[in-house]
């Protein structure tokens, strides 16, 4: 599977001052830029990219972002967060990033293993329920993990901290019902006329089925995991992290694009219908690399590439 990025390279910009940075975030959250607000169902070819009318306008728009593009690694019915040390206890998962992830994986394993990610320094593990089309497993043609400074108020963006090593985060609900509120959404690449949905959508020929999922971005500051694997994290409320989860961390957005189109009744996740889409993240970024990206890209509202430098 190959990874491509459809964003246009721009001349690197100098970092904003702190005051200018927070002002730019406020402007971004009011512009209606696709994906700028948590839970927005707007679809775009690149959910974290801006739509520029020209070079002058491009210099007026700032995005707090860096990313990792990670190809498919392997499939296993394992989940080292929900079912640690119990191989085969889970439904089938598709793994990205770390090449060694299995039911027994711990942080030391990830740090000593390989990765399918660009950048190679990202040794983290990412996994989702496997998608099936007509009963056959289908893997994404691309998997991009955006680390964003959006979804919170500007002063919170300026205070975002790196994930601690070993942090485990879940997003979505494998047990969701058709009427439950869910945060995942499905859409079609290059087919904006198809309305996004929490269940599978019918994409036209020449398109691709897209899955978007945002992880919680507020941490309790203490625990790397919790009994339900969710309580140590929270989503912001009115742009602020709740007092129970006072530490803002990067907003991880997962964007998967599957090479399938047509009748959505053909599709099924290993966990069930489309609205059961969920994802797991096990952080193994080197501390210095992640800290640099948060400081130089997110806190000051700069769009960076996979190498963590302004793009």
CSV table of C-alpha atoms in Angstrom, one decimal:
chain,number,residue,atom,x,y,z
A,1,UNK,CA,0.0,0.0,0.0
A,2,UNK,CA,1.4,3.4,-0.9
A,3,UNK,CA,1.0,6.6,1.0
A,4,UNK,CA,0.5,9.9,-0.8
A,5,UNK,CA,-0.3,13.4,0.4
A,6,UNK,CA,-2.5,15.7,-1.6
A,7,UNK,CA,-1.5,19.0,0.0
A,8,UNK,CA,0.6,21.6,-1.9
A,9,UNK,CA,4.0,22.4,-0.5
A,10,UNK,CA,4.4,25.9,0.6
A,11,UNK,CA,7.4,28.1,1.4
A,12,UNK,CA,8.3,27.5,5.1
A,13,UNK,CA,7.1,30.3,7.4
A,14,UNK,CA,8.8,31.7,10.5
A,15,UNK,CA,7.1,30.7,13.7
A,16,UNK,CA,4.4,33.0,15.0
A,17,UNK,CA,4.7,34.9,18.2
A,18,UNK,CA,2.6,33.4,21.0
A,19,UNK,CA,0.1,36.3,20.8
A,20,UNK,CA,-0.3,35.9,17.0
A,21,UNK,CA,-0.5,32.2,17.3
A,22,UNK,CA,-3.5,32.2,19.6
A,23,UNK,CA,-5.2,34.8,17.5
A,24,UNK,CA,-4.8,32.6,14.5
A,25,UNK,CA,-6.3,29.6,16.2
A,26,UNK,CA,-9.4,31.7,17.1
A,27,UNK,CA,-9.7,32.7,13.5
A,28,UNK,CA,-9.3,29.1,12.3
A,29,UNK,CA,-12.1,27.8,14.5
A,30,UNK,CA,-14.5,30.4,13.1
A,31,UNK,CA,-13.7,30.0,9.4
A,32,UNK,CA,-15.5,26.7,8.8
A,33,UNK,CA,-12.3,25.1,7.6
A,34,UNK,CA,-13.1,21.4,7.2
A,35,UNK,CA,-12.5,19.5,10.4
A,36,UNK,CA,-11.6,22.6,12.4
A,37,UNK,CA,-14.2,21.8,15.1
A,38,UNK,CA,-14.4,18.5,16.9
A,39,UNK,CA,-17.4,16.5,15.6
A,40,UNK,CA,-17.7,18.5,12.4
A,41,UNK,CA,-18.9,16.1,9.7
A,42,UNK,CA,-17.6,18.3,6.8
A,43,UNK,CA,-15.6,16.2,4.4
A,44,UNK,CA,-12.4,17.3,2.6
A,45,UNK,CA,-9.7,15.6,0.6
A,46,UNK,CA,-7.3,16.5,3.4
A,47,UNK,CA,-9.2,17.1,6.6
A,48,UNK,CA,-6.4,19.3,8.1
A,49,UNK,CA,-5.5,21.2,5.0
A,50,UNK,CA,-6.8,24.7,4.2
A,51,UNK,CA,-8.4,25.7,0.9
A,52,UNK,CA,-6.2,28.6,-0.4
A,53,UNK,CA,-7.3,31.0,-3.1
A,54,UNK,CA,-3.7,32.2,-3.7
A,55,UNK,CA,-0.3,32.7,-2.0
A,56,UNK,CA,-1.4,35.8,-0.2
A,57,UNK,CA,-4.4,34.1,1.3
A,58,UNK,CA,-2.3,31.1,2.2
A,59,UNK,CA,0.0,33.2,4.3
A,60,UNK,CA,-3.0,34.4,6.3
A,61,UNK,CA,-4.2,30.9,7.3
A,62,UNK,CA,-2.4,28.8,9.9
A,63,UNK,CA,-2.9,25.2,11.0
A,64,UNK,CA,-1.5,23.6,14.1
A,65,UNK,CA,-0.5,20.2,12.7
A,66,UNK,CA,2.1,17.5,12.2
A,67,UNK,CA,1.5,14.0,11.0
A,68,UNK,CA,2.5,10.4,10.5
A,69,UNK,CA,1.7,8.4,7.5
A,70,UNK,CA,1.7,4.7,8.3
A,71,UNK,CA,1.1,1.8,6.0
A,72,UNK,CA,-0.7,-1.4,6.9
A,73,UNK,CA,1.6,-3.8,8.9
A,74,UNK,CA,-0.4,-7.0,9.8
A,75,UNK,CA,-3.7,-8.4,11.0
A,76,UNK,CA,-4.3,-10.3,14.2
A,77,UNK,CA,-7.3,-11.1,16.5
A,78,UNK,CA,-5.3,-9.4,19.3
A,79,UNK,CA,-5.7,-6.2,21.3
A,80,UNK,CA,-2.9,-5.4,23.8
A,81,UNK,CA,-4.9,-2.7,25.5
A,82,UNK,CA,-8.4,-4.3,26.0
A,83,UNK,CA,-7.2,-7.9,26.0
A,84,UNK,CA,-3.5,-7.8,27.1
A,85,UNK,CA,-1.7,-11.2,27.1
A,86,UNK,CA,-4.8,-12.9,25.6
A,87,UNK,CA,-3.9,-13.8,22.0
A,88,UNK,CA,-7.0,-14.5,19.8
A,89,UNK,CA,-9.4,-12.9,22.4
A,90,UNK,CA,-10.4,-10.0,20.2
A,91,UNK,CA,-12.1,-9.6,16.9
A,92,UNK,CA,-9.8,-9.1,13.9
A,93,UNK,CA,-7.7,-5.9,13.9
A,94,UNK,CA,-5.6,-4.2,11.3
A,95,UNK,CA,-2.4,-2.8,12.7
A,96,UNK,CA,-0.4,0.2,11.5
A,97,UNK,CA,2.9,1.7,12.6
A,98,UNK,CA,4.7,-0.8,14.9
A,99,UNK,CA,5.4,-4.1,13.2
A,100,UNK,CA,5.6,-6.1,16.4
A,101,UNK,CA,2.2,-5.3,17.9
A,102,UNK,CA,0.4,-8.4,19.3
A,103,UNK,CA,-1.5,-9.3,22.5
A,104,UNK,CA,1.7,-9.3,24.6
A,105,UNK,CA,3.1,-5.9,23.4
A,106,UNK,CA,4.4,-3.4,26.0
A,107,UNK,CA,6.2,-0.1,25.6
A,108,UNK,CA,9.7,-1.7,25.5
A,109,UNK,CA,8.6,-4.0,22.7
A,110,UNK,CA,7.4,-1.0,20.6
A,111,UNK,CA,10.6,0.9,21.3
A,112,UNK,CA,12.7,-2.0,20.2
A,113,UNK,CA,10.6,-2.8,17.1
A,114,UNK,CA,10.2,-1.5,13.6
A,115,UNK,CA,7.6,0.7,12.1
A,116,UNK,CA,5.7,1.3,8.8
A,117,UNK,CA,5.4,5.0,9.6
A,118,UNK,CA,6.9,8.1,8.0
A,119,UNK,CA,8.6,9.4,10.1
A,120,UNK,CA,10.5,6.4,11.1
A,121,UNK,CA,11.0,7.8,14.6
A,122,UNK,CA,7.3,7.1,15.3
A,123,UNK,CA,7.3,3.7,16.8
A,124,UNK,CA,3.8,3.9,18.1
A,125,UNK,CA,1.1,1.3,17.4
A,126,UNK,CA,-2.2,2.1,15.8
A,127,UNK,CA,-5.0,-0.4,15.1
A,128,UNK,CA,-8.6,-0.6,14.0
A,129,UNK,CA,-11.2,-3.3,13.4
A,130,UNK,CA,-10.6,-4.9,10.0
A,131,UNK,CA,-13.0,-3.9,7.2
A,132,UNK,CA,-14.5,-6.6,5.0
A,133,UNK,CA,-16.1,-6.3,1.6
A,134,UNK,CA,-18.1,-9.2,0.4
A,135,UNK,CA,-16.5,-11.2,3.2
A,136,UNK,CA,-12.9,-10.4,2.1
A,137,UNK,CA,-10.6,-8.4,4.3
A,138,UNK,CA,-9.7,-4.9,2.8
A,139,UNK,CA,-6.9,-2.8,4.0
A,140,UNK,CA,-6.7,1.0,3.6
A,141,UNK,CA,-4.8,2.4,0.6
A,142,UNK,CA,-3.6,5.1,2.9
A,143,UNK,CA,-3.6,5.7,6.7
A,144,UNK,CA,-2.7,9.2,8.0
A,145,UNK,CA,-2.5,10.2,11.6
A,146,UNK,CA,-2.8,13.9,12.1
A,147,UNK,CA,-1.6,15.4,15.4
A,148,UNK,CA,-3.6,18.7,15.7
A,149,UNK,CA,-3.9,21.7,17.9
A,150,UNK,CA,-7.5,22.4,17.1
A,151,UNK,CA,-10.8,21.7,18.9
A,152,UNK,CA,-9.8,23.8,22.0
A,153,UNK,CA,-9.5,27.5,22.8
A,154,UNK,CA,-6.4,29.3,21.7
A,155,UNK,CA,-4.9,29.6,25.2
A,156,UNK,CA,-5.3,25.8,25.5
A,157,UNK,CA,-3.6,25.2,22.2
A,158,UNK,CA,-0.6,27.2,23.5
A,159,UNK,CA,-0.5,24.8,26.5
A,160,UNK,CA,-0.7,21.5,24.7
A,161,UNK,CA,1.8,19.0,26.1
A,162,UNK,CA,3.3,15.9,24.5
A,163,UNK,CA,1.8,12.5,25.2
A,164,UNK,CA,3.7,10.7,27.9
A,165,UNK,CA,5.4,7.5,26.7
A,166,UNK,CA,3.3,4.5,27.1
A,167,UNK,CA,0.0,6.4,27.0
A,168,UNK,CA,-2.9,4.3,25.7
A,169,UNK,CA,-6.0,5.9,24.1
A,170,UNK,CA,-9.2,4.5,22.7
A,171,UNK,CA,-11.7,6.3,20.4
A,172,UNK,CA,-15.1,5.2,19.2
A,173,UNK,CA,-17.3,2.4,20.5
A,174,UNK,CA,-17.1,-1.2,19.3
A,175,UNK,CA,-20.5,-1.9,21.0
A,176,UNK,CA,-22.3,1.2,19.6
A,177,UNK,CA,-25.9,0.8,18.5
A,178,UNK,CA,-27.6,2.5,15.5
A,179,UNK,CA,-29.1,5.2,17.7
A,180,UNK,CA,-26.1,5.8,19.9
A,181,UNK,CA,-24.1,9.0,19.6
A,182,UNK,CA,-20.8,8.2,17.9
A,183,UNK,CA,-17.8,10.3,16.9
A,184,UNK,CA,-16.6,8.3,13.9
A,185,UNK,CA,-17.8,9.2,10.4
A,186,UNK,CA,-17.6,7.8,6.9
A,187,UNK,CA,-17.4,9.7,3.6
A,188,UNK,CA,-16.1,9.5,0.0
A,189,UNK,CA,-12.8,10.8,-1.4
A,190,UNK,CA,-13.3,13.4,-4.1
A,191,UNK,CA,-17.1,13.0,-3.8
A,192,UNK,CA,-18.3,15.8,-1.5
A,193,UNK,CA,-21.8,15.5,-2.8
A,194,UNK,CA,-22.1,12.2,-0.8
A,195,UNK,CA,-23.2,13.3,2.7
A,196,UNK,CA,-21.0,11.9,5.5
A,197,UNK,CA,-22.6,9.4,7.8
A,198,UNK,CA,-21.9,7.4,11.0
A,199,UNK,CA,-22.5,4.3,9.0
A,200,UNK,CA,-21.1,3.2,5.6
A,201,UNK,CA,-21.9,5.4,2.6
A,202,UNK,CA,-22.1,4.6,-1.1
A,203,UNK,CA,-19.1,6.0,-2.9
A,204,UNK,CA,-19.1,6.4,-6.7
A,205,UNK,CA,-16.6,4.7,-9.0
A,206,UNK,CA,-13.2,6.3,-8.9
A,207,UNK,CA,-13.6,7.4,-5.3
A,208,UNK,CA,-12.6,5.6,-2.1
A,209,UNK,CA,-14.4,5.0,1.2
A,210,UNK,CA,-13.0,7.2,3.9
A,211,UNK,CA,-13.1,6.8,7.7
A,212,UNK,CA,-12.5,9.8,10.1
A,213,UNK,CA,-12.0,9.4,13.8
A,214,UNK,CA,-10.9,11.9,16.4
A,215,UNK,CA,-9.3,10.8,19.7
A,216,UNK,CA,-9.9,12.6,23.0
A,217,UNK,CA,-7.4,15.3,23.7
A,218,UNK,CA,-7.6,15.9,27.5
A,219,UNK,CA,-5.6,13.8,29.9
A,220,UNK,CA,-6.0,13.4,33.7
A,221,UNK,CA,-2.3,14.0,34.0
A,222,UNK,CA,-1.7,10.8,36.0
A,223,UNK,CA,-2.7,7.5,34.4
A,224,UNK,CA,-1.4,5.9,31.2
A,225,UNK,CA,-4.5,3.7,31.1
A,226,UNK,CA,-7.6,3.1,33.1
A,227,UNK,CA,-9.9,0.2,33.9
A,228,UNK,CA,-12.3,0.9,31.1
A,229,UNK,CA,-9.4,2.2,28.9
A,230,UNK,CA,-11.2,5.5,28.5
A,231,UNK,CA,-11.7,7.3,31.8
A,232,UNK,CA,-8.1,8.7,32.0
A,233,UNK,CA,-9.0,10.7,28.8
A,234,UNK,CA,-11.8,13.1,27.9
A,235,UNK,CA,-13.0,15.3,25.1
A,236,UNK,CA,-12.9,19.1,25.6
A,237,UNK,CA,-16.1,20.9,26.6
A,238,UNK,CA,-16.7,24.4,25.1
A,239,UNK,CA,-13.0,24.5,24.0
A,240,UNK,CA,-11.7,23.7,27.4
A,241,UNK,CA,-10.3,20.6,29.1
A,242,UNK,CA,-12.5,19.6,32.1
A,243,UNK,CA,-11.0,20.0,35.6
A,244,UNK,CA,-10.9,16.3,35.9
A,245,UNK,CA,-8.6,16.1,32.8
A,246,UNK,CA,-6.7,19.3,32.9
A,247,UNK,CA,-3.8,18.4,30.6
A,248,UNK,CA,-4.3,19.2,26.9
A,249,UNK,CA,-2.5,16.8,24.6
A,250,UNK,CA,-2.4,16.7,20.8
A,251,UNK,CA,-5.7,15.9,19.1
A,252,UNK,CA,-5.1,12.7,17.2
A,253,UNK,CA,-7.2,12.4,14.0
A,254,UNK,CA,-7.1,9.1,12.1
A,255,UNK,CA,-8.0,9.2,8.4
A,256,UNK,CA,-8.2,5.9,6.5
A,257,UNK,CA,-9.0,5.5,2.8
A,258,UNK,CA,-10.2,2.1,1.6
A,259,UNK,CA,-10.1,1.1,-2.1
A,260,UNK,CA,-13.8,0.1,-2.2
A,261,UNK,CA,-16.9,1.8,-3.6
A,262,UNK,CA,-20.5,1.0,-4.3
A,263,UNK,CA,-23.3,-0.7,-2.3
A,264,UNK,CA,-22.5,-0.2,1.4
A,265,UNK,CA,-24.4,-3.3,2.3
A,266,UNK,CA,-21.3,-5.2,1.1
A,267,UNK,CA,-19.2,-3.8,3.9
A,268,UNK,CA,-18.8,-4.9,7.5
A,269,UNK,CA,-16.2,-4.2,10.2
A,270,UNK,CA,-14.9,-7.0,12.3
A,271,UNK,CA,-16.8,-5.3,15.2
A,272,UNK,CA,-20.0,-4.9,13.2
A,273,UNK,CA,-21.7,-2.0,11.3
A,274,UNK,CA,-19.9,1.2,10.3
A,275,UNK,CA,-21.0,3.0,13.5
A,276,UNK,CA,-18.9,0.5,15.5
A,277,UNK,CA,-15.7,2.0,14.1
A,278,UNK,CA,-13.1,2.5,16.8
A,279,UNK,CA,-9.4,2.8,17.1
A,280,UNK,CA,-6.5,2.3,19.6
A,281,UNK,CA,-3.3,4.2,20.0
A,282,UNK,CA,-0.3,3.1,22.0
A,283,UNK,CA,2.3,6.0,22.2
A,284,UNK,CA,5.9,5.1,21.6
A,285,UNK,CA,7.2,8.4,20.1
A,286,UNK,CA,10.7,9.3,21.4
A,287,UNK,CA,10.2,12.0,24.0
A,288,UNK,CA,12.4,14.6,22.4
A,289,UNK,CA,10.9,14.2,18.9
A,290,UNK,CA,7.4,14.5,20.2
A,291,UNK,CA,8.2,17.5,22.4
A,292,UNK,CA,9.9,19.3,19.5
A,293,UNK,CA,6.8,18.8,17.2
A,294,UNK,CA,4.4,19.9,19.9
A,295,UNK,CA,6.5,23.0,20.6
A,296,UNK,CA,7.4,24.0,17.0
A,297,UNK,CA,4.1,23.0,15.3
A,298,UNK,CA,1.1,22.9,17.7
A,299,UNK,CA,1.8,25.5,20.4
A,300,UNK,CA,2.7,28.2,17.9
A,301,UNK,CA,0.1,27.1,15.3
A,302,UNK,CA,2.3,26.0,12.4
A,303,UNK,CA,1.5,23.4,9.7
A,304,UNK,CA,4.3,20.8,9.7
A,305,UNK,CA,5.0,17.8,7.7
A,306,UNK,CA,6.0,14.3,8.7
A,307,UNK,CA,9.5,15.5,9.6
A,308,UNK,CA,8.1,17.9,12.1
A,309,UNK,CA,9.2,21.0,10.2
A,310,UNK,CA,7.0,23.8,8.6
A,311,UNK,CA,5.6,22.6,5.3
